Coordinates of C-alpha atoms in Angstrom, one line a residue:
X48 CA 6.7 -69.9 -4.1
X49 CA 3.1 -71.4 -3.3
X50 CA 0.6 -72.8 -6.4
X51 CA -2.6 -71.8 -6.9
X52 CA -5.0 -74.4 -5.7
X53 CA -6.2 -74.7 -9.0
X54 CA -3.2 -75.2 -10.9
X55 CA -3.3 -78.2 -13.2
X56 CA -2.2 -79.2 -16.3
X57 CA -3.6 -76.4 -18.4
X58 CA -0.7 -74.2 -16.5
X59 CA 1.7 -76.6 -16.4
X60 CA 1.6 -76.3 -20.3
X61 CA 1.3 -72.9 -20.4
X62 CA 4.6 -72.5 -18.5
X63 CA 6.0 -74.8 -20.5
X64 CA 5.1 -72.9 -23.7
X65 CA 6.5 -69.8 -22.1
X66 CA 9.8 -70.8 -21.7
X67 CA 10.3 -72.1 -24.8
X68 CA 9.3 -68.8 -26.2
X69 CA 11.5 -67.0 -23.7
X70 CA 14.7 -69.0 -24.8
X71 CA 14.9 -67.2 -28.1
X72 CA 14.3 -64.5 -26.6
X73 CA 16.5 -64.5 -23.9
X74 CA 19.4 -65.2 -26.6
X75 CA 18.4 -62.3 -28.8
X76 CA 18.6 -59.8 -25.8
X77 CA 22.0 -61.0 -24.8
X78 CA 23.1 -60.1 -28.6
X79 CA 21.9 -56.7 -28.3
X80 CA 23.6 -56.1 -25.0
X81 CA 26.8 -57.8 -26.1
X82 CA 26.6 -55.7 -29.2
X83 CA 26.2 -52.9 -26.5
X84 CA 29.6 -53.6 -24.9
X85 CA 30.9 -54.4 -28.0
X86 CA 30.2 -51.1 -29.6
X87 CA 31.2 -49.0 -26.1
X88 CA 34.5 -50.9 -25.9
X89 CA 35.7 -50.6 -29.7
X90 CA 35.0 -46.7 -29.3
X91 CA 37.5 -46.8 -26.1
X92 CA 40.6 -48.4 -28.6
X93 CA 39.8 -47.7 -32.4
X94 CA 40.5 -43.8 -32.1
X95 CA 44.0 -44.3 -30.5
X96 CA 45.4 -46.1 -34.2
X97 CA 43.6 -42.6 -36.0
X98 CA 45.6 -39.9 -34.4
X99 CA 48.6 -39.3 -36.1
X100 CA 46.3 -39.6 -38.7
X101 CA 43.8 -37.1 -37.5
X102 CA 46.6 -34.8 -36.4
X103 CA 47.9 -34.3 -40.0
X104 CA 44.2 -33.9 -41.4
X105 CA 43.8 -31.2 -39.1
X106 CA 47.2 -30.1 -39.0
X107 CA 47.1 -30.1 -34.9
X108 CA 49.2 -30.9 -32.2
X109 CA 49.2 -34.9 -30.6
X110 CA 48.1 -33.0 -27.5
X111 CA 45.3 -31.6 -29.2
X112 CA 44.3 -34.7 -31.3
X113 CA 44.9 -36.3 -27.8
X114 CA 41.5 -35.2 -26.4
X115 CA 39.8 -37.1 -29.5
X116 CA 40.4 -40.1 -26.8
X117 CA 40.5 -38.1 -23.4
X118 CA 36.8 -36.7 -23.9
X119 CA 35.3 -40.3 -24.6
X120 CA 36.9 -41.6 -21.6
X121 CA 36.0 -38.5 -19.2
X122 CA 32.0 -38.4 -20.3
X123 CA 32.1 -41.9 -19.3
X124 CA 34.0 -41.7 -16.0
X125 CA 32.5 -38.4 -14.8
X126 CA 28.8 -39.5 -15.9
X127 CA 28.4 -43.6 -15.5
X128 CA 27.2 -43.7 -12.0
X129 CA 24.7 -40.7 -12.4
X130 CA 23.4 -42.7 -15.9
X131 CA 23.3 -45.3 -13.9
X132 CA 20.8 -44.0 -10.7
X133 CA 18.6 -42.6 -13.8
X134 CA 18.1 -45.8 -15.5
X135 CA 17.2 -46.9 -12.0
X136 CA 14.5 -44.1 -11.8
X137 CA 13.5 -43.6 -15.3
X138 CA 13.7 -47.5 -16.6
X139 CA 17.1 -49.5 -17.8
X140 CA 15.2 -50.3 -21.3
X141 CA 13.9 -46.9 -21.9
X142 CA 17.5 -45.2 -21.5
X143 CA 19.8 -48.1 -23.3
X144 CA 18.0 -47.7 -26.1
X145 CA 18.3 -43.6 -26.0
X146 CA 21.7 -44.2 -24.8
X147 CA 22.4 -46.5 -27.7
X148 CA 20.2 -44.2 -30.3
X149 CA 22.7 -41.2 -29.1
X150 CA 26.3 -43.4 -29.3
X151 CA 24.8 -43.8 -32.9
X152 CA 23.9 -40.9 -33.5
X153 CA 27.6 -39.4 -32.3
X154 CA 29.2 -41.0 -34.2
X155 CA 27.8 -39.9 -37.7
X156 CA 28.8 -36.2 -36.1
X157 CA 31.9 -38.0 -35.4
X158 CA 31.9 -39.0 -39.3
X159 CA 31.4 -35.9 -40.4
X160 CA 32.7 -33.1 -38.5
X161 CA 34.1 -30.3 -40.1
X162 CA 36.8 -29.2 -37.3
X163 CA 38.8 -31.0 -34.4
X164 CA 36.9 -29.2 -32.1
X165 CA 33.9 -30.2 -33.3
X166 CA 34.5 -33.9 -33.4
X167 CA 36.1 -33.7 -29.6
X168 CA 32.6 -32.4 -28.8
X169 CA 30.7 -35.3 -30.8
X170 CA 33.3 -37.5 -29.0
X171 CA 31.6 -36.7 -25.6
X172 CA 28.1 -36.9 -26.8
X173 CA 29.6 -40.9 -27.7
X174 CA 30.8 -41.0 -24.3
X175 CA 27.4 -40.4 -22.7
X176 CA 26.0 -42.6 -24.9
X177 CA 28.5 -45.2 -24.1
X178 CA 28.5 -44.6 -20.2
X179 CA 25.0 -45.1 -20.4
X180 CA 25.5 -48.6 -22.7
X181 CA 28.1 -49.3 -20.1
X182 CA 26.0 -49.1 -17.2
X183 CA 23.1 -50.4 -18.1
X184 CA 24.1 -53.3 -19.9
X185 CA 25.5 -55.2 -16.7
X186 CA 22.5 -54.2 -14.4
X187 CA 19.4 -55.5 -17.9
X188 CA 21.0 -58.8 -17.3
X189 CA 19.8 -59.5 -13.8
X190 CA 16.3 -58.8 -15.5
X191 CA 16.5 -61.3 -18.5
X192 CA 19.0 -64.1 -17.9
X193 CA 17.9 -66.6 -14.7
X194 CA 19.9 -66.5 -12.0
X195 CA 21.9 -69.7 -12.6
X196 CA 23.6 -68.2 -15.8
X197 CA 24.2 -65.4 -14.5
X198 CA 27.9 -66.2 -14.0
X199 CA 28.1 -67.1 -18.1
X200 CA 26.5 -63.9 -19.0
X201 CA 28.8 -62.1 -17.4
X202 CA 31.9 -63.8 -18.9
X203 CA 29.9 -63.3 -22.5
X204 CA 29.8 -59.5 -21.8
X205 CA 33.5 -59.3 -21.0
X206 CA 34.7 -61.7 -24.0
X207 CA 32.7 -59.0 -26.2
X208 CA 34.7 -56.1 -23.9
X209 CA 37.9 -57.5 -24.9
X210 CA 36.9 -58.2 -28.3
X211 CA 36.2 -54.9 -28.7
X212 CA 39.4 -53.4 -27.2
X213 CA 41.3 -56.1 -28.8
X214 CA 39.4 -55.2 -31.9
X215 CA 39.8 -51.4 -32.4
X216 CA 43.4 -50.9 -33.3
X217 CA 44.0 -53.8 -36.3
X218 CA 40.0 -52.9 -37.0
X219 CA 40.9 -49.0 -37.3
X220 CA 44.1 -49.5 -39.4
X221 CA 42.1 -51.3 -41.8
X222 CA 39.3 -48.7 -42.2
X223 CA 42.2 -46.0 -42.2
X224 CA 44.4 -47.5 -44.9
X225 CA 41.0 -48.1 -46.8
X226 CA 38.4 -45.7 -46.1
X227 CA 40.5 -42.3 -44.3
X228 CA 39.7 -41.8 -40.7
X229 CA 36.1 -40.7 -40.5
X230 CA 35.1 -44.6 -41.6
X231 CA 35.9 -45.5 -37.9
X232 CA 33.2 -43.3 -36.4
X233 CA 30.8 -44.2 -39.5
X234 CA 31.3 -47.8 -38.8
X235 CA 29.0 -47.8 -35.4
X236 CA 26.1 -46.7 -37.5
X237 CA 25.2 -50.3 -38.8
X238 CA 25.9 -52.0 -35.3
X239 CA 24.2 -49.4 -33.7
X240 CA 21.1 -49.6 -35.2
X241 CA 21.0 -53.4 -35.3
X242 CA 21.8 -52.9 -31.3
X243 CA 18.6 -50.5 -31.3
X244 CA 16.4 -53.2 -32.7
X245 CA 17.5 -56.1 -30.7
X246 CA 17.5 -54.0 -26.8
X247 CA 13.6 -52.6 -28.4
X248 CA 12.4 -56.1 -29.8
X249 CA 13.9 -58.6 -26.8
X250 CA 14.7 -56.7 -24.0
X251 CA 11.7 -56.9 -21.1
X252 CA 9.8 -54.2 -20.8
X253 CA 10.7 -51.4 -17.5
X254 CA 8.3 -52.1 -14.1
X255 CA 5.7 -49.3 -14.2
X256 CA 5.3 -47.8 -10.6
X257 CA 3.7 -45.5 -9.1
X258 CA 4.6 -41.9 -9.6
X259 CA 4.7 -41.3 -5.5
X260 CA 6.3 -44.5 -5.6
X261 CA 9.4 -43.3 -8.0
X262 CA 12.5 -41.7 -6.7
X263 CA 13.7 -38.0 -7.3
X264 CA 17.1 -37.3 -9.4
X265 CA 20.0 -36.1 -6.9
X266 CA 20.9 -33.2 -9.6
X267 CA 23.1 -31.4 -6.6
X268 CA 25.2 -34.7 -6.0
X269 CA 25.1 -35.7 -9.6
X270 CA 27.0 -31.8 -10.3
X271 CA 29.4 -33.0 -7.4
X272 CA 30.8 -36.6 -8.2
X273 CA 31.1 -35.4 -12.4
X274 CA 33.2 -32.2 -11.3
X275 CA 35.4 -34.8 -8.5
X276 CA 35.6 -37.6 -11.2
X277 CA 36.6 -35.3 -14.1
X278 CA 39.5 -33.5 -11.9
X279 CA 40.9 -36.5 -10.7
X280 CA 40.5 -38.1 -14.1
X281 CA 42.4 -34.7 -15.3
X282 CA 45.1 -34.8 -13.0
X283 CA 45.5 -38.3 -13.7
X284 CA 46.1 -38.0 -17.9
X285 CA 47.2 -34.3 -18.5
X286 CA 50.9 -33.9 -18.4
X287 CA 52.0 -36.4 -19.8
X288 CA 53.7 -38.2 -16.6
X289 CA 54.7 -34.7 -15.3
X290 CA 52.7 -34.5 -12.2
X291 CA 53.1 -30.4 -12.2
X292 CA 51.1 -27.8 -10.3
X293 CA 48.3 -28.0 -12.0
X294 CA 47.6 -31.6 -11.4
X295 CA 48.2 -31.2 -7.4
X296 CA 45.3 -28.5 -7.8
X297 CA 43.1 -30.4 -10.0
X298 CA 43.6 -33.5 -7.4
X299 CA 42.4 -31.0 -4.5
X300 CA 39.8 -30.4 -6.0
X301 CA 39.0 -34.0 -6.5
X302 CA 39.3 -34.5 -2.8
X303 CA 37.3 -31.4 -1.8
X304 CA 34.4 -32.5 -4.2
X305 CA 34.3 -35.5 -2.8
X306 CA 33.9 -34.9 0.4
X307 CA 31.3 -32.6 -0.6
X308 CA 29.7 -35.0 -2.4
X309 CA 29.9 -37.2 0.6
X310 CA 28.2 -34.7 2.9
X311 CA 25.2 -33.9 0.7
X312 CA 24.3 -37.6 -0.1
X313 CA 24.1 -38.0 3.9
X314 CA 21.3 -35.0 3.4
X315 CA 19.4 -35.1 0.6
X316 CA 16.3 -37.5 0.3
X317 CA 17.0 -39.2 -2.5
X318 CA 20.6 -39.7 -2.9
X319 CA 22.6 -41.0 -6.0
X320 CA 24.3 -43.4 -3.7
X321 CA 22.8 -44.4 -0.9
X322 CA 26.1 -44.5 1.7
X323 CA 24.4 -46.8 3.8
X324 CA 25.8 -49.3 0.6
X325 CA 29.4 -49.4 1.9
X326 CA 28.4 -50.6 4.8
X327 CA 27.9 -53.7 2.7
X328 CA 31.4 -55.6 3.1
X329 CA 31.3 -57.6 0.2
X330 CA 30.1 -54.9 -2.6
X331 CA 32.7 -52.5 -0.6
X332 CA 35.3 -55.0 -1.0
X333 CA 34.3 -56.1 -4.8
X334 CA 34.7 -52.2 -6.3
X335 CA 38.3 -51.9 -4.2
X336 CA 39.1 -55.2 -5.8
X337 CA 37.9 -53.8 -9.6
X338 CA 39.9 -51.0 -9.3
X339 CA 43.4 -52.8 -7.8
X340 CA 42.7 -55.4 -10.7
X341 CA 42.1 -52.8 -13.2
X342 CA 45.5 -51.0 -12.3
X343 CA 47.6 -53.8 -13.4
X344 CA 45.7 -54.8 -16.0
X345 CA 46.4 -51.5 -17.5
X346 CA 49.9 -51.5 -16.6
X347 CA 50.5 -54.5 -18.7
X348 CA 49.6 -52.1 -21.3
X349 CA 51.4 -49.2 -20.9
X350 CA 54.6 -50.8 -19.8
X351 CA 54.5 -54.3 -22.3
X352 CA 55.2 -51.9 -25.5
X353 CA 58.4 -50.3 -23.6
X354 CA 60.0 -53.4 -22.5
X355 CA 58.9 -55.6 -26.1
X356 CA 60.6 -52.6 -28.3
X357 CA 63.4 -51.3 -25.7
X358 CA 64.2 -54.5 -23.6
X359 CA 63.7 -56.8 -26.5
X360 CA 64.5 -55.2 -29.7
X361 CA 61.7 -56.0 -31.1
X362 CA 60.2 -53.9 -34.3
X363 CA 56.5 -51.8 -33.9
X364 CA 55.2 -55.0 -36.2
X365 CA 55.9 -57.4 -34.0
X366 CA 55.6 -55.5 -30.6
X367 CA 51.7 -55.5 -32.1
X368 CA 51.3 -58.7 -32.4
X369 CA 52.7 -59.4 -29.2
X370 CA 51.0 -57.0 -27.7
X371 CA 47.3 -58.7 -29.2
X372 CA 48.0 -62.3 -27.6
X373 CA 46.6 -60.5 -24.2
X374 CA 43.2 -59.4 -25.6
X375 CA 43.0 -62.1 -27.8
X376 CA 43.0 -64.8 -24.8
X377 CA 41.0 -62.7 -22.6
X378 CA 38.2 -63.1 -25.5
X379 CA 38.8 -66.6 -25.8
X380 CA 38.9 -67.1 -21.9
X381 CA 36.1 -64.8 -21.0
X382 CA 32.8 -67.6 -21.8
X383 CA 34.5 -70.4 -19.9
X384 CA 35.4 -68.2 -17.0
X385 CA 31.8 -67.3 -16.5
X386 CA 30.7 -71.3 -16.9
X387 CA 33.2 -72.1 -14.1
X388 CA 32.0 -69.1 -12.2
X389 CA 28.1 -70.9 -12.2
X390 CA 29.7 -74.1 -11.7
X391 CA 31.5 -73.4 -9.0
X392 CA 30.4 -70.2 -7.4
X393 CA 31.0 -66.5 -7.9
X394 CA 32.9 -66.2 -4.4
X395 CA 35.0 -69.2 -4.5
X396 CA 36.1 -67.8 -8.1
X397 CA 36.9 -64.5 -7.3
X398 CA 40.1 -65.8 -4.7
X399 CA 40.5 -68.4 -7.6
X400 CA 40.9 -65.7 -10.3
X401 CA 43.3 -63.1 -8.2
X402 CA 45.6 -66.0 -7.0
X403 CA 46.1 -66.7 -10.7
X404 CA 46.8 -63.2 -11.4
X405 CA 48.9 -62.8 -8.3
X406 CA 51.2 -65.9 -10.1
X407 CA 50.5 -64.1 -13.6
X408 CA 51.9 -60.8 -12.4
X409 CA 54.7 -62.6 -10.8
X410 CA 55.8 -64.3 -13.9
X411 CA 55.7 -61.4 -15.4
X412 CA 58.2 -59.6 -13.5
X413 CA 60.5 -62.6 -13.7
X414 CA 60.0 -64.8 -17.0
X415 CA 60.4 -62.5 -19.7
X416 CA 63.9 -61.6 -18.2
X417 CA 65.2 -65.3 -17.9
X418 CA 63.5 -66.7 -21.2
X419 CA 62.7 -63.4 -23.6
X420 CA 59.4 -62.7 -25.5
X421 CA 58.2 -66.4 -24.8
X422 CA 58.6 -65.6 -21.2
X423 CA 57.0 -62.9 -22.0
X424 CA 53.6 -64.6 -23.9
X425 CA 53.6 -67.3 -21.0
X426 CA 53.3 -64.9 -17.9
X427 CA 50.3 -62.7 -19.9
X428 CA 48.6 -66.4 -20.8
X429 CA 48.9 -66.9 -17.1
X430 CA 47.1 -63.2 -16.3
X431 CA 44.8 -62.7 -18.7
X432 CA 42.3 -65.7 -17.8
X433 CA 42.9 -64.8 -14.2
X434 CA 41.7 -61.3 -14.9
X435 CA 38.2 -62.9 -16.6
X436 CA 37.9 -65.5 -14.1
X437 CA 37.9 -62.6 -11.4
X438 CA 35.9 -60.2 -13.7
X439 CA 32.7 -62.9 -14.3
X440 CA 33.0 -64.1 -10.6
X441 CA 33.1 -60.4 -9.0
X442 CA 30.7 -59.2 -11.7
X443 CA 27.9 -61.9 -10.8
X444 CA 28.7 -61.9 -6.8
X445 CA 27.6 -57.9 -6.8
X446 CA 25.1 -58.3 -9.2
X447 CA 23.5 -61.5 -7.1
X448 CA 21.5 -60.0 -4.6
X449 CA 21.0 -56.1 -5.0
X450 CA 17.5 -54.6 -4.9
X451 CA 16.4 -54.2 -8.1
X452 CA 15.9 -50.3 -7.5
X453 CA 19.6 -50.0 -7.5
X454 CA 20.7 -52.1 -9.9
X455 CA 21.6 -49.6 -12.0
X456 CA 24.0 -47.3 -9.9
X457 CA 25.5 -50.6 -8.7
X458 CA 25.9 -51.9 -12.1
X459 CA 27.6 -47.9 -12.4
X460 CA 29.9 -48.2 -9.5
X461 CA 31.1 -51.2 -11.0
X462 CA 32.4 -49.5 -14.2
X463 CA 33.1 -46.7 -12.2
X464 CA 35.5 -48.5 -10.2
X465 CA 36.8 -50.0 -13.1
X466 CA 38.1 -47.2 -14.8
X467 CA 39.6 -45.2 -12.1
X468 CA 41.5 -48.1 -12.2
X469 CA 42.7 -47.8 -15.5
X470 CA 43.0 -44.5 -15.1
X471 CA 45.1 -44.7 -12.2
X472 CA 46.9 -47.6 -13.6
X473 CA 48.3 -45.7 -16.8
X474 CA 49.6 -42.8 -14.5
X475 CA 50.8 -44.4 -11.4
X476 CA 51.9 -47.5 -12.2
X477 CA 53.2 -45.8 -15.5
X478 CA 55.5 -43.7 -13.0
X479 CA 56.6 -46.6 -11.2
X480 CA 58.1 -48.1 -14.0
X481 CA 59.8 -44.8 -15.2
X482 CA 61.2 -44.6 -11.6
X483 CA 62.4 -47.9 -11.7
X484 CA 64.2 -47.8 -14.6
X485 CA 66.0 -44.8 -13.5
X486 CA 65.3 -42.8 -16.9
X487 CA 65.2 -39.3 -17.4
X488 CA 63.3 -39.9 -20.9
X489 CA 62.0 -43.8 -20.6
X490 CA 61.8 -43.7 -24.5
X491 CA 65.5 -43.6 -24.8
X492 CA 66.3 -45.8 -21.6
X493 CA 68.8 -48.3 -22.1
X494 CA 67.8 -52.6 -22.8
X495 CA 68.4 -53.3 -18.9
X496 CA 67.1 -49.6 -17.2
X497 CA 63.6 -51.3 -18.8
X498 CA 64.1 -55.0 -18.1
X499 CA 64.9 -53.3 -14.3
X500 CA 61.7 -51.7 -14.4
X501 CA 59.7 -54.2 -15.6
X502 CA 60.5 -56.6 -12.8
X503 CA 59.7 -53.9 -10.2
X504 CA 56.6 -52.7 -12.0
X505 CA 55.5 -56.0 -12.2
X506 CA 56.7 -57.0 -8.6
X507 CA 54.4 -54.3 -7.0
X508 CA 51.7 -55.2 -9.3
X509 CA 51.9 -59.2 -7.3
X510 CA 51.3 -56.9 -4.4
X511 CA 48.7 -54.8 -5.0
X512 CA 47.1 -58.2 -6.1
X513 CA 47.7 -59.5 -3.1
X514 CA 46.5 -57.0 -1.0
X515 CA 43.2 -57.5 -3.5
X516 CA 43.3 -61.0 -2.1
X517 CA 43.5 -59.6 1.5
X518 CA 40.2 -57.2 0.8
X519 CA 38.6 -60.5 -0.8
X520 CA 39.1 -62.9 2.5
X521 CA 38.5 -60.1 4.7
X522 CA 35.0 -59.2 2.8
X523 CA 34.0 -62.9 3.2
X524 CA 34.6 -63.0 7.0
X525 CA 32.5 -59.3 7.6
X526 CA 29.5 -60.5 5.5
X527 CA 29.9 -64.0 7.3
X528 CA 29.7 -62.7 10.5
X529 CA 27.0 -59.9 9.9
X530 CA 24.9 -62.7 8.6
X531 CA 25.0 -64.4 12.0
X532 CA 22.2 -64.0 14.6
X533 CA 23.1 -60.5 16.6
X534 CA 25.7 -59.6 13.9
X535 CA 25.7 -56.3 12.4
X536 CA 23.2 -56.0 9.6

């Protein structure tokens, strides 16, 4: 950027002065938006420990008390993109701090509802609240960390993701055994509010534009991508592995409202997602890599407890301490991935970080077979810092160079991608392994039915890494060549 003629030292120093003040300030913004992700993650796991709990208080079924966690996660699948597009329109500061007023706000209904039905319905006013914390979060850092740290911002936000998933269950059993249930929707309201402050004191202020210059809200296309992510979100949970009728209807449904979706973003003026994005290679590539990634991430979830309890013998104490080595490193790893990621560079880390998964997922399908639970521990220590590595790298290479206009719904689609991944994860892969093990009922399979299907769970978890790894090279050699004179823009 050219000086001012007239630039001298009276600038120089006032520069100087500036960013000195803007140090602070930057590190008291990146407090409130990891208390942001903190907050959104911990309301993801610290309801799962409550429901036998809350099924007893209100003398409901678990597949009633179920939807206590099912409606959190479906307002922030069906709504994090359209949340997302708004803050783009409306200003990222202005709606994280509603979004962060109405996750606070939630969750003293939460406290204090009188019914089950009541508190599922505050449970998806938190969702919105924490779709919109979710979304916003990622894309406010492009506007108030520089560039070069981008990469370490990133890793901070996903140490304070895991901490907050790794968090809610030993957190909720606590508050449970010491407060009764409502204390672990009444324990946001402090962080909450101290997250209001921080986002209103140190986050920068939105751009003020134009009114002809702002963007309409795609309401029509907005309708269309909730009622397609909610039904394939439903067919992917209800049922409990059964994938009956209902779920073949709810995932035609998914596929029809898609493809209407599709058709009236290619129409309407201003879209929620501009299509013309996938055309990018390397953002097309980095959501199909989130949501691979994010599918074995979450089977290590879903199938670890099976094979620690059935495979191993092990008791429900120990299969939870076990089961907490994996968030617990990926806290611990999550900062030094995104210092290796500005060190080195987003892209380079991102094959870096799926080859080590690819190895980690391997190990895992062979290790804990030949050596036991410490085979077990060494092929998760091998994964987990894989997954951050990746996570930062892919996080900060999307995040790089958008317009600022669409940072939000980027920042969305991101998350988005994320967890239909999870989602898809806990069912599909969650089906592979009961295949595997050739189980009518996998809770009462036999020691080596679930050793057998952890090494083929895990085995086609390797490949859907490597086919990650295939999407990854193959992005790099589209965006190469575009970039050349006379490629394709």
């Amino acid at each position: 950027m050219l000086k001012p003629i007239n630039a001298g030292p009276i600038n120089a120093a006032q520069a100087v002065v500036g960013n000195v003040e803007r140090a602070p300030s930057v590190r008291w913004a990146l407090a409130g938006l990891s208390l942001s992700m903190l907050l959104s993650s911990l309301g993801i796991s610290i309801a799962n420990v409550a429901l036998p709990t809350l099924a007893q208080a209100f003398d409901a079924s678990f597949q009633d008390v179920q939807w206590i966690v099912l409606a959190y996660l479906l307002a922030i699948t069906t709504l994090i993109v359209s949340v997302g597009r708004l803050g783009d329109i409306a200003g990222r500061r202005r709606l994280l701090l509603a979004g962060l007023f109405l996750f606070t706000a939630a969750s003293v209904l939460c406290g204090v509802a009188p019914t089950l039905w009541l508190l599922i319905a505050a449970r998806v006013a938190q969702g919105l609240g924490a779709a919109i914390m979710m979304a916003l979060t990622m894309a406010v850092v492009g506007e108030t960390v520089p560039k070069a740290r981008t990469g370490s911002a990133m890793g901070l936000l996903g140490t304070m993701s895991a901490i907050g998933t790794a968090l809610g269950p030993s957190l909720g059993g606590l508050l449970i055994a010491g407060a009764g249930w409502r204390a672990i929707f009444l324990v946001n309201v402090p962080l909450g509010l101290l997250a209001v402050v921080l986002a209103y004191r140190y986050l920068p202020a939105d751009r003020r534009e134009p009114r002809t210059a702002r963007a309409g809200f795609d309401v029509v296309g907005t309708l269309l991508l909730a009622l397609a992510l909610g039904a394939y979100a439903l067919a992917m949970t209800i049922g409990h592995g059964n994938f009956g009728p209902l779920n073949m209807a709810l995932l035609v449904a998914a596929t029809f409202g898609a493809g209407f979706f599709v058709l009236v973003e290619a129409r309407v003026a201003s879209p929620l997602i501009r299509l013309a994005a996938f055309r990018n290679a390397l953002l097309s590539a980095s959501l199909a890599m989130n949501a691979l990634v994010a599918t074995v991430m979450m089977a290590t979830l879903v199938v670890g407890p099976f094979y620690l309890s059935r495979a191993l013998g092990l008791n429900a104490a120990v299969v939870g301490i076990v089961m907490s080595i994996g968030p617990v490193i990926s806290a611990l790893s999550g900062v030094p991935a995104g210092r290796i990621v500005d060190r080195f560079g987003a892209p380079f880390m991102v094959i870096v970080g799926l080859i080590e998964m690819a190895v980690g997922s391997i190990a895992l399908s062979v290790l804990p077979t030949m050596f036991g639970i410490a085979g077990y521990i060494v092929a998760i220590a091998i994964l987990t810092p894989g997954y951050q590595l990746f996570q930062a790298a892919n996080n900060s290479v999307v995040m790089a160079d958008i317009r600022p206009d669409q940072r939000g719904v980027i920042s969305g689609l991101l998350n988005l991608s994320r967890n239909l991944g999870l989602i898809t994860g806990a069912s599909v892969m969650g089906a592979v392994f009961a295949f595997a093990s050739v189980a009518i009922d996998i809770t009462t399979a036999g020691s080596e039915a679930v050793a057998a299907g952890m090494r083929i769970t895990f085995a086609v978890a390797a490949i859907l890494i490597i086919v990650a790894l295939a999407i990854a090279a193959g992005g790099r050699a589209l965006a190469a060549r575009s970039s050349l004179p006379g490629g394709a823009s």
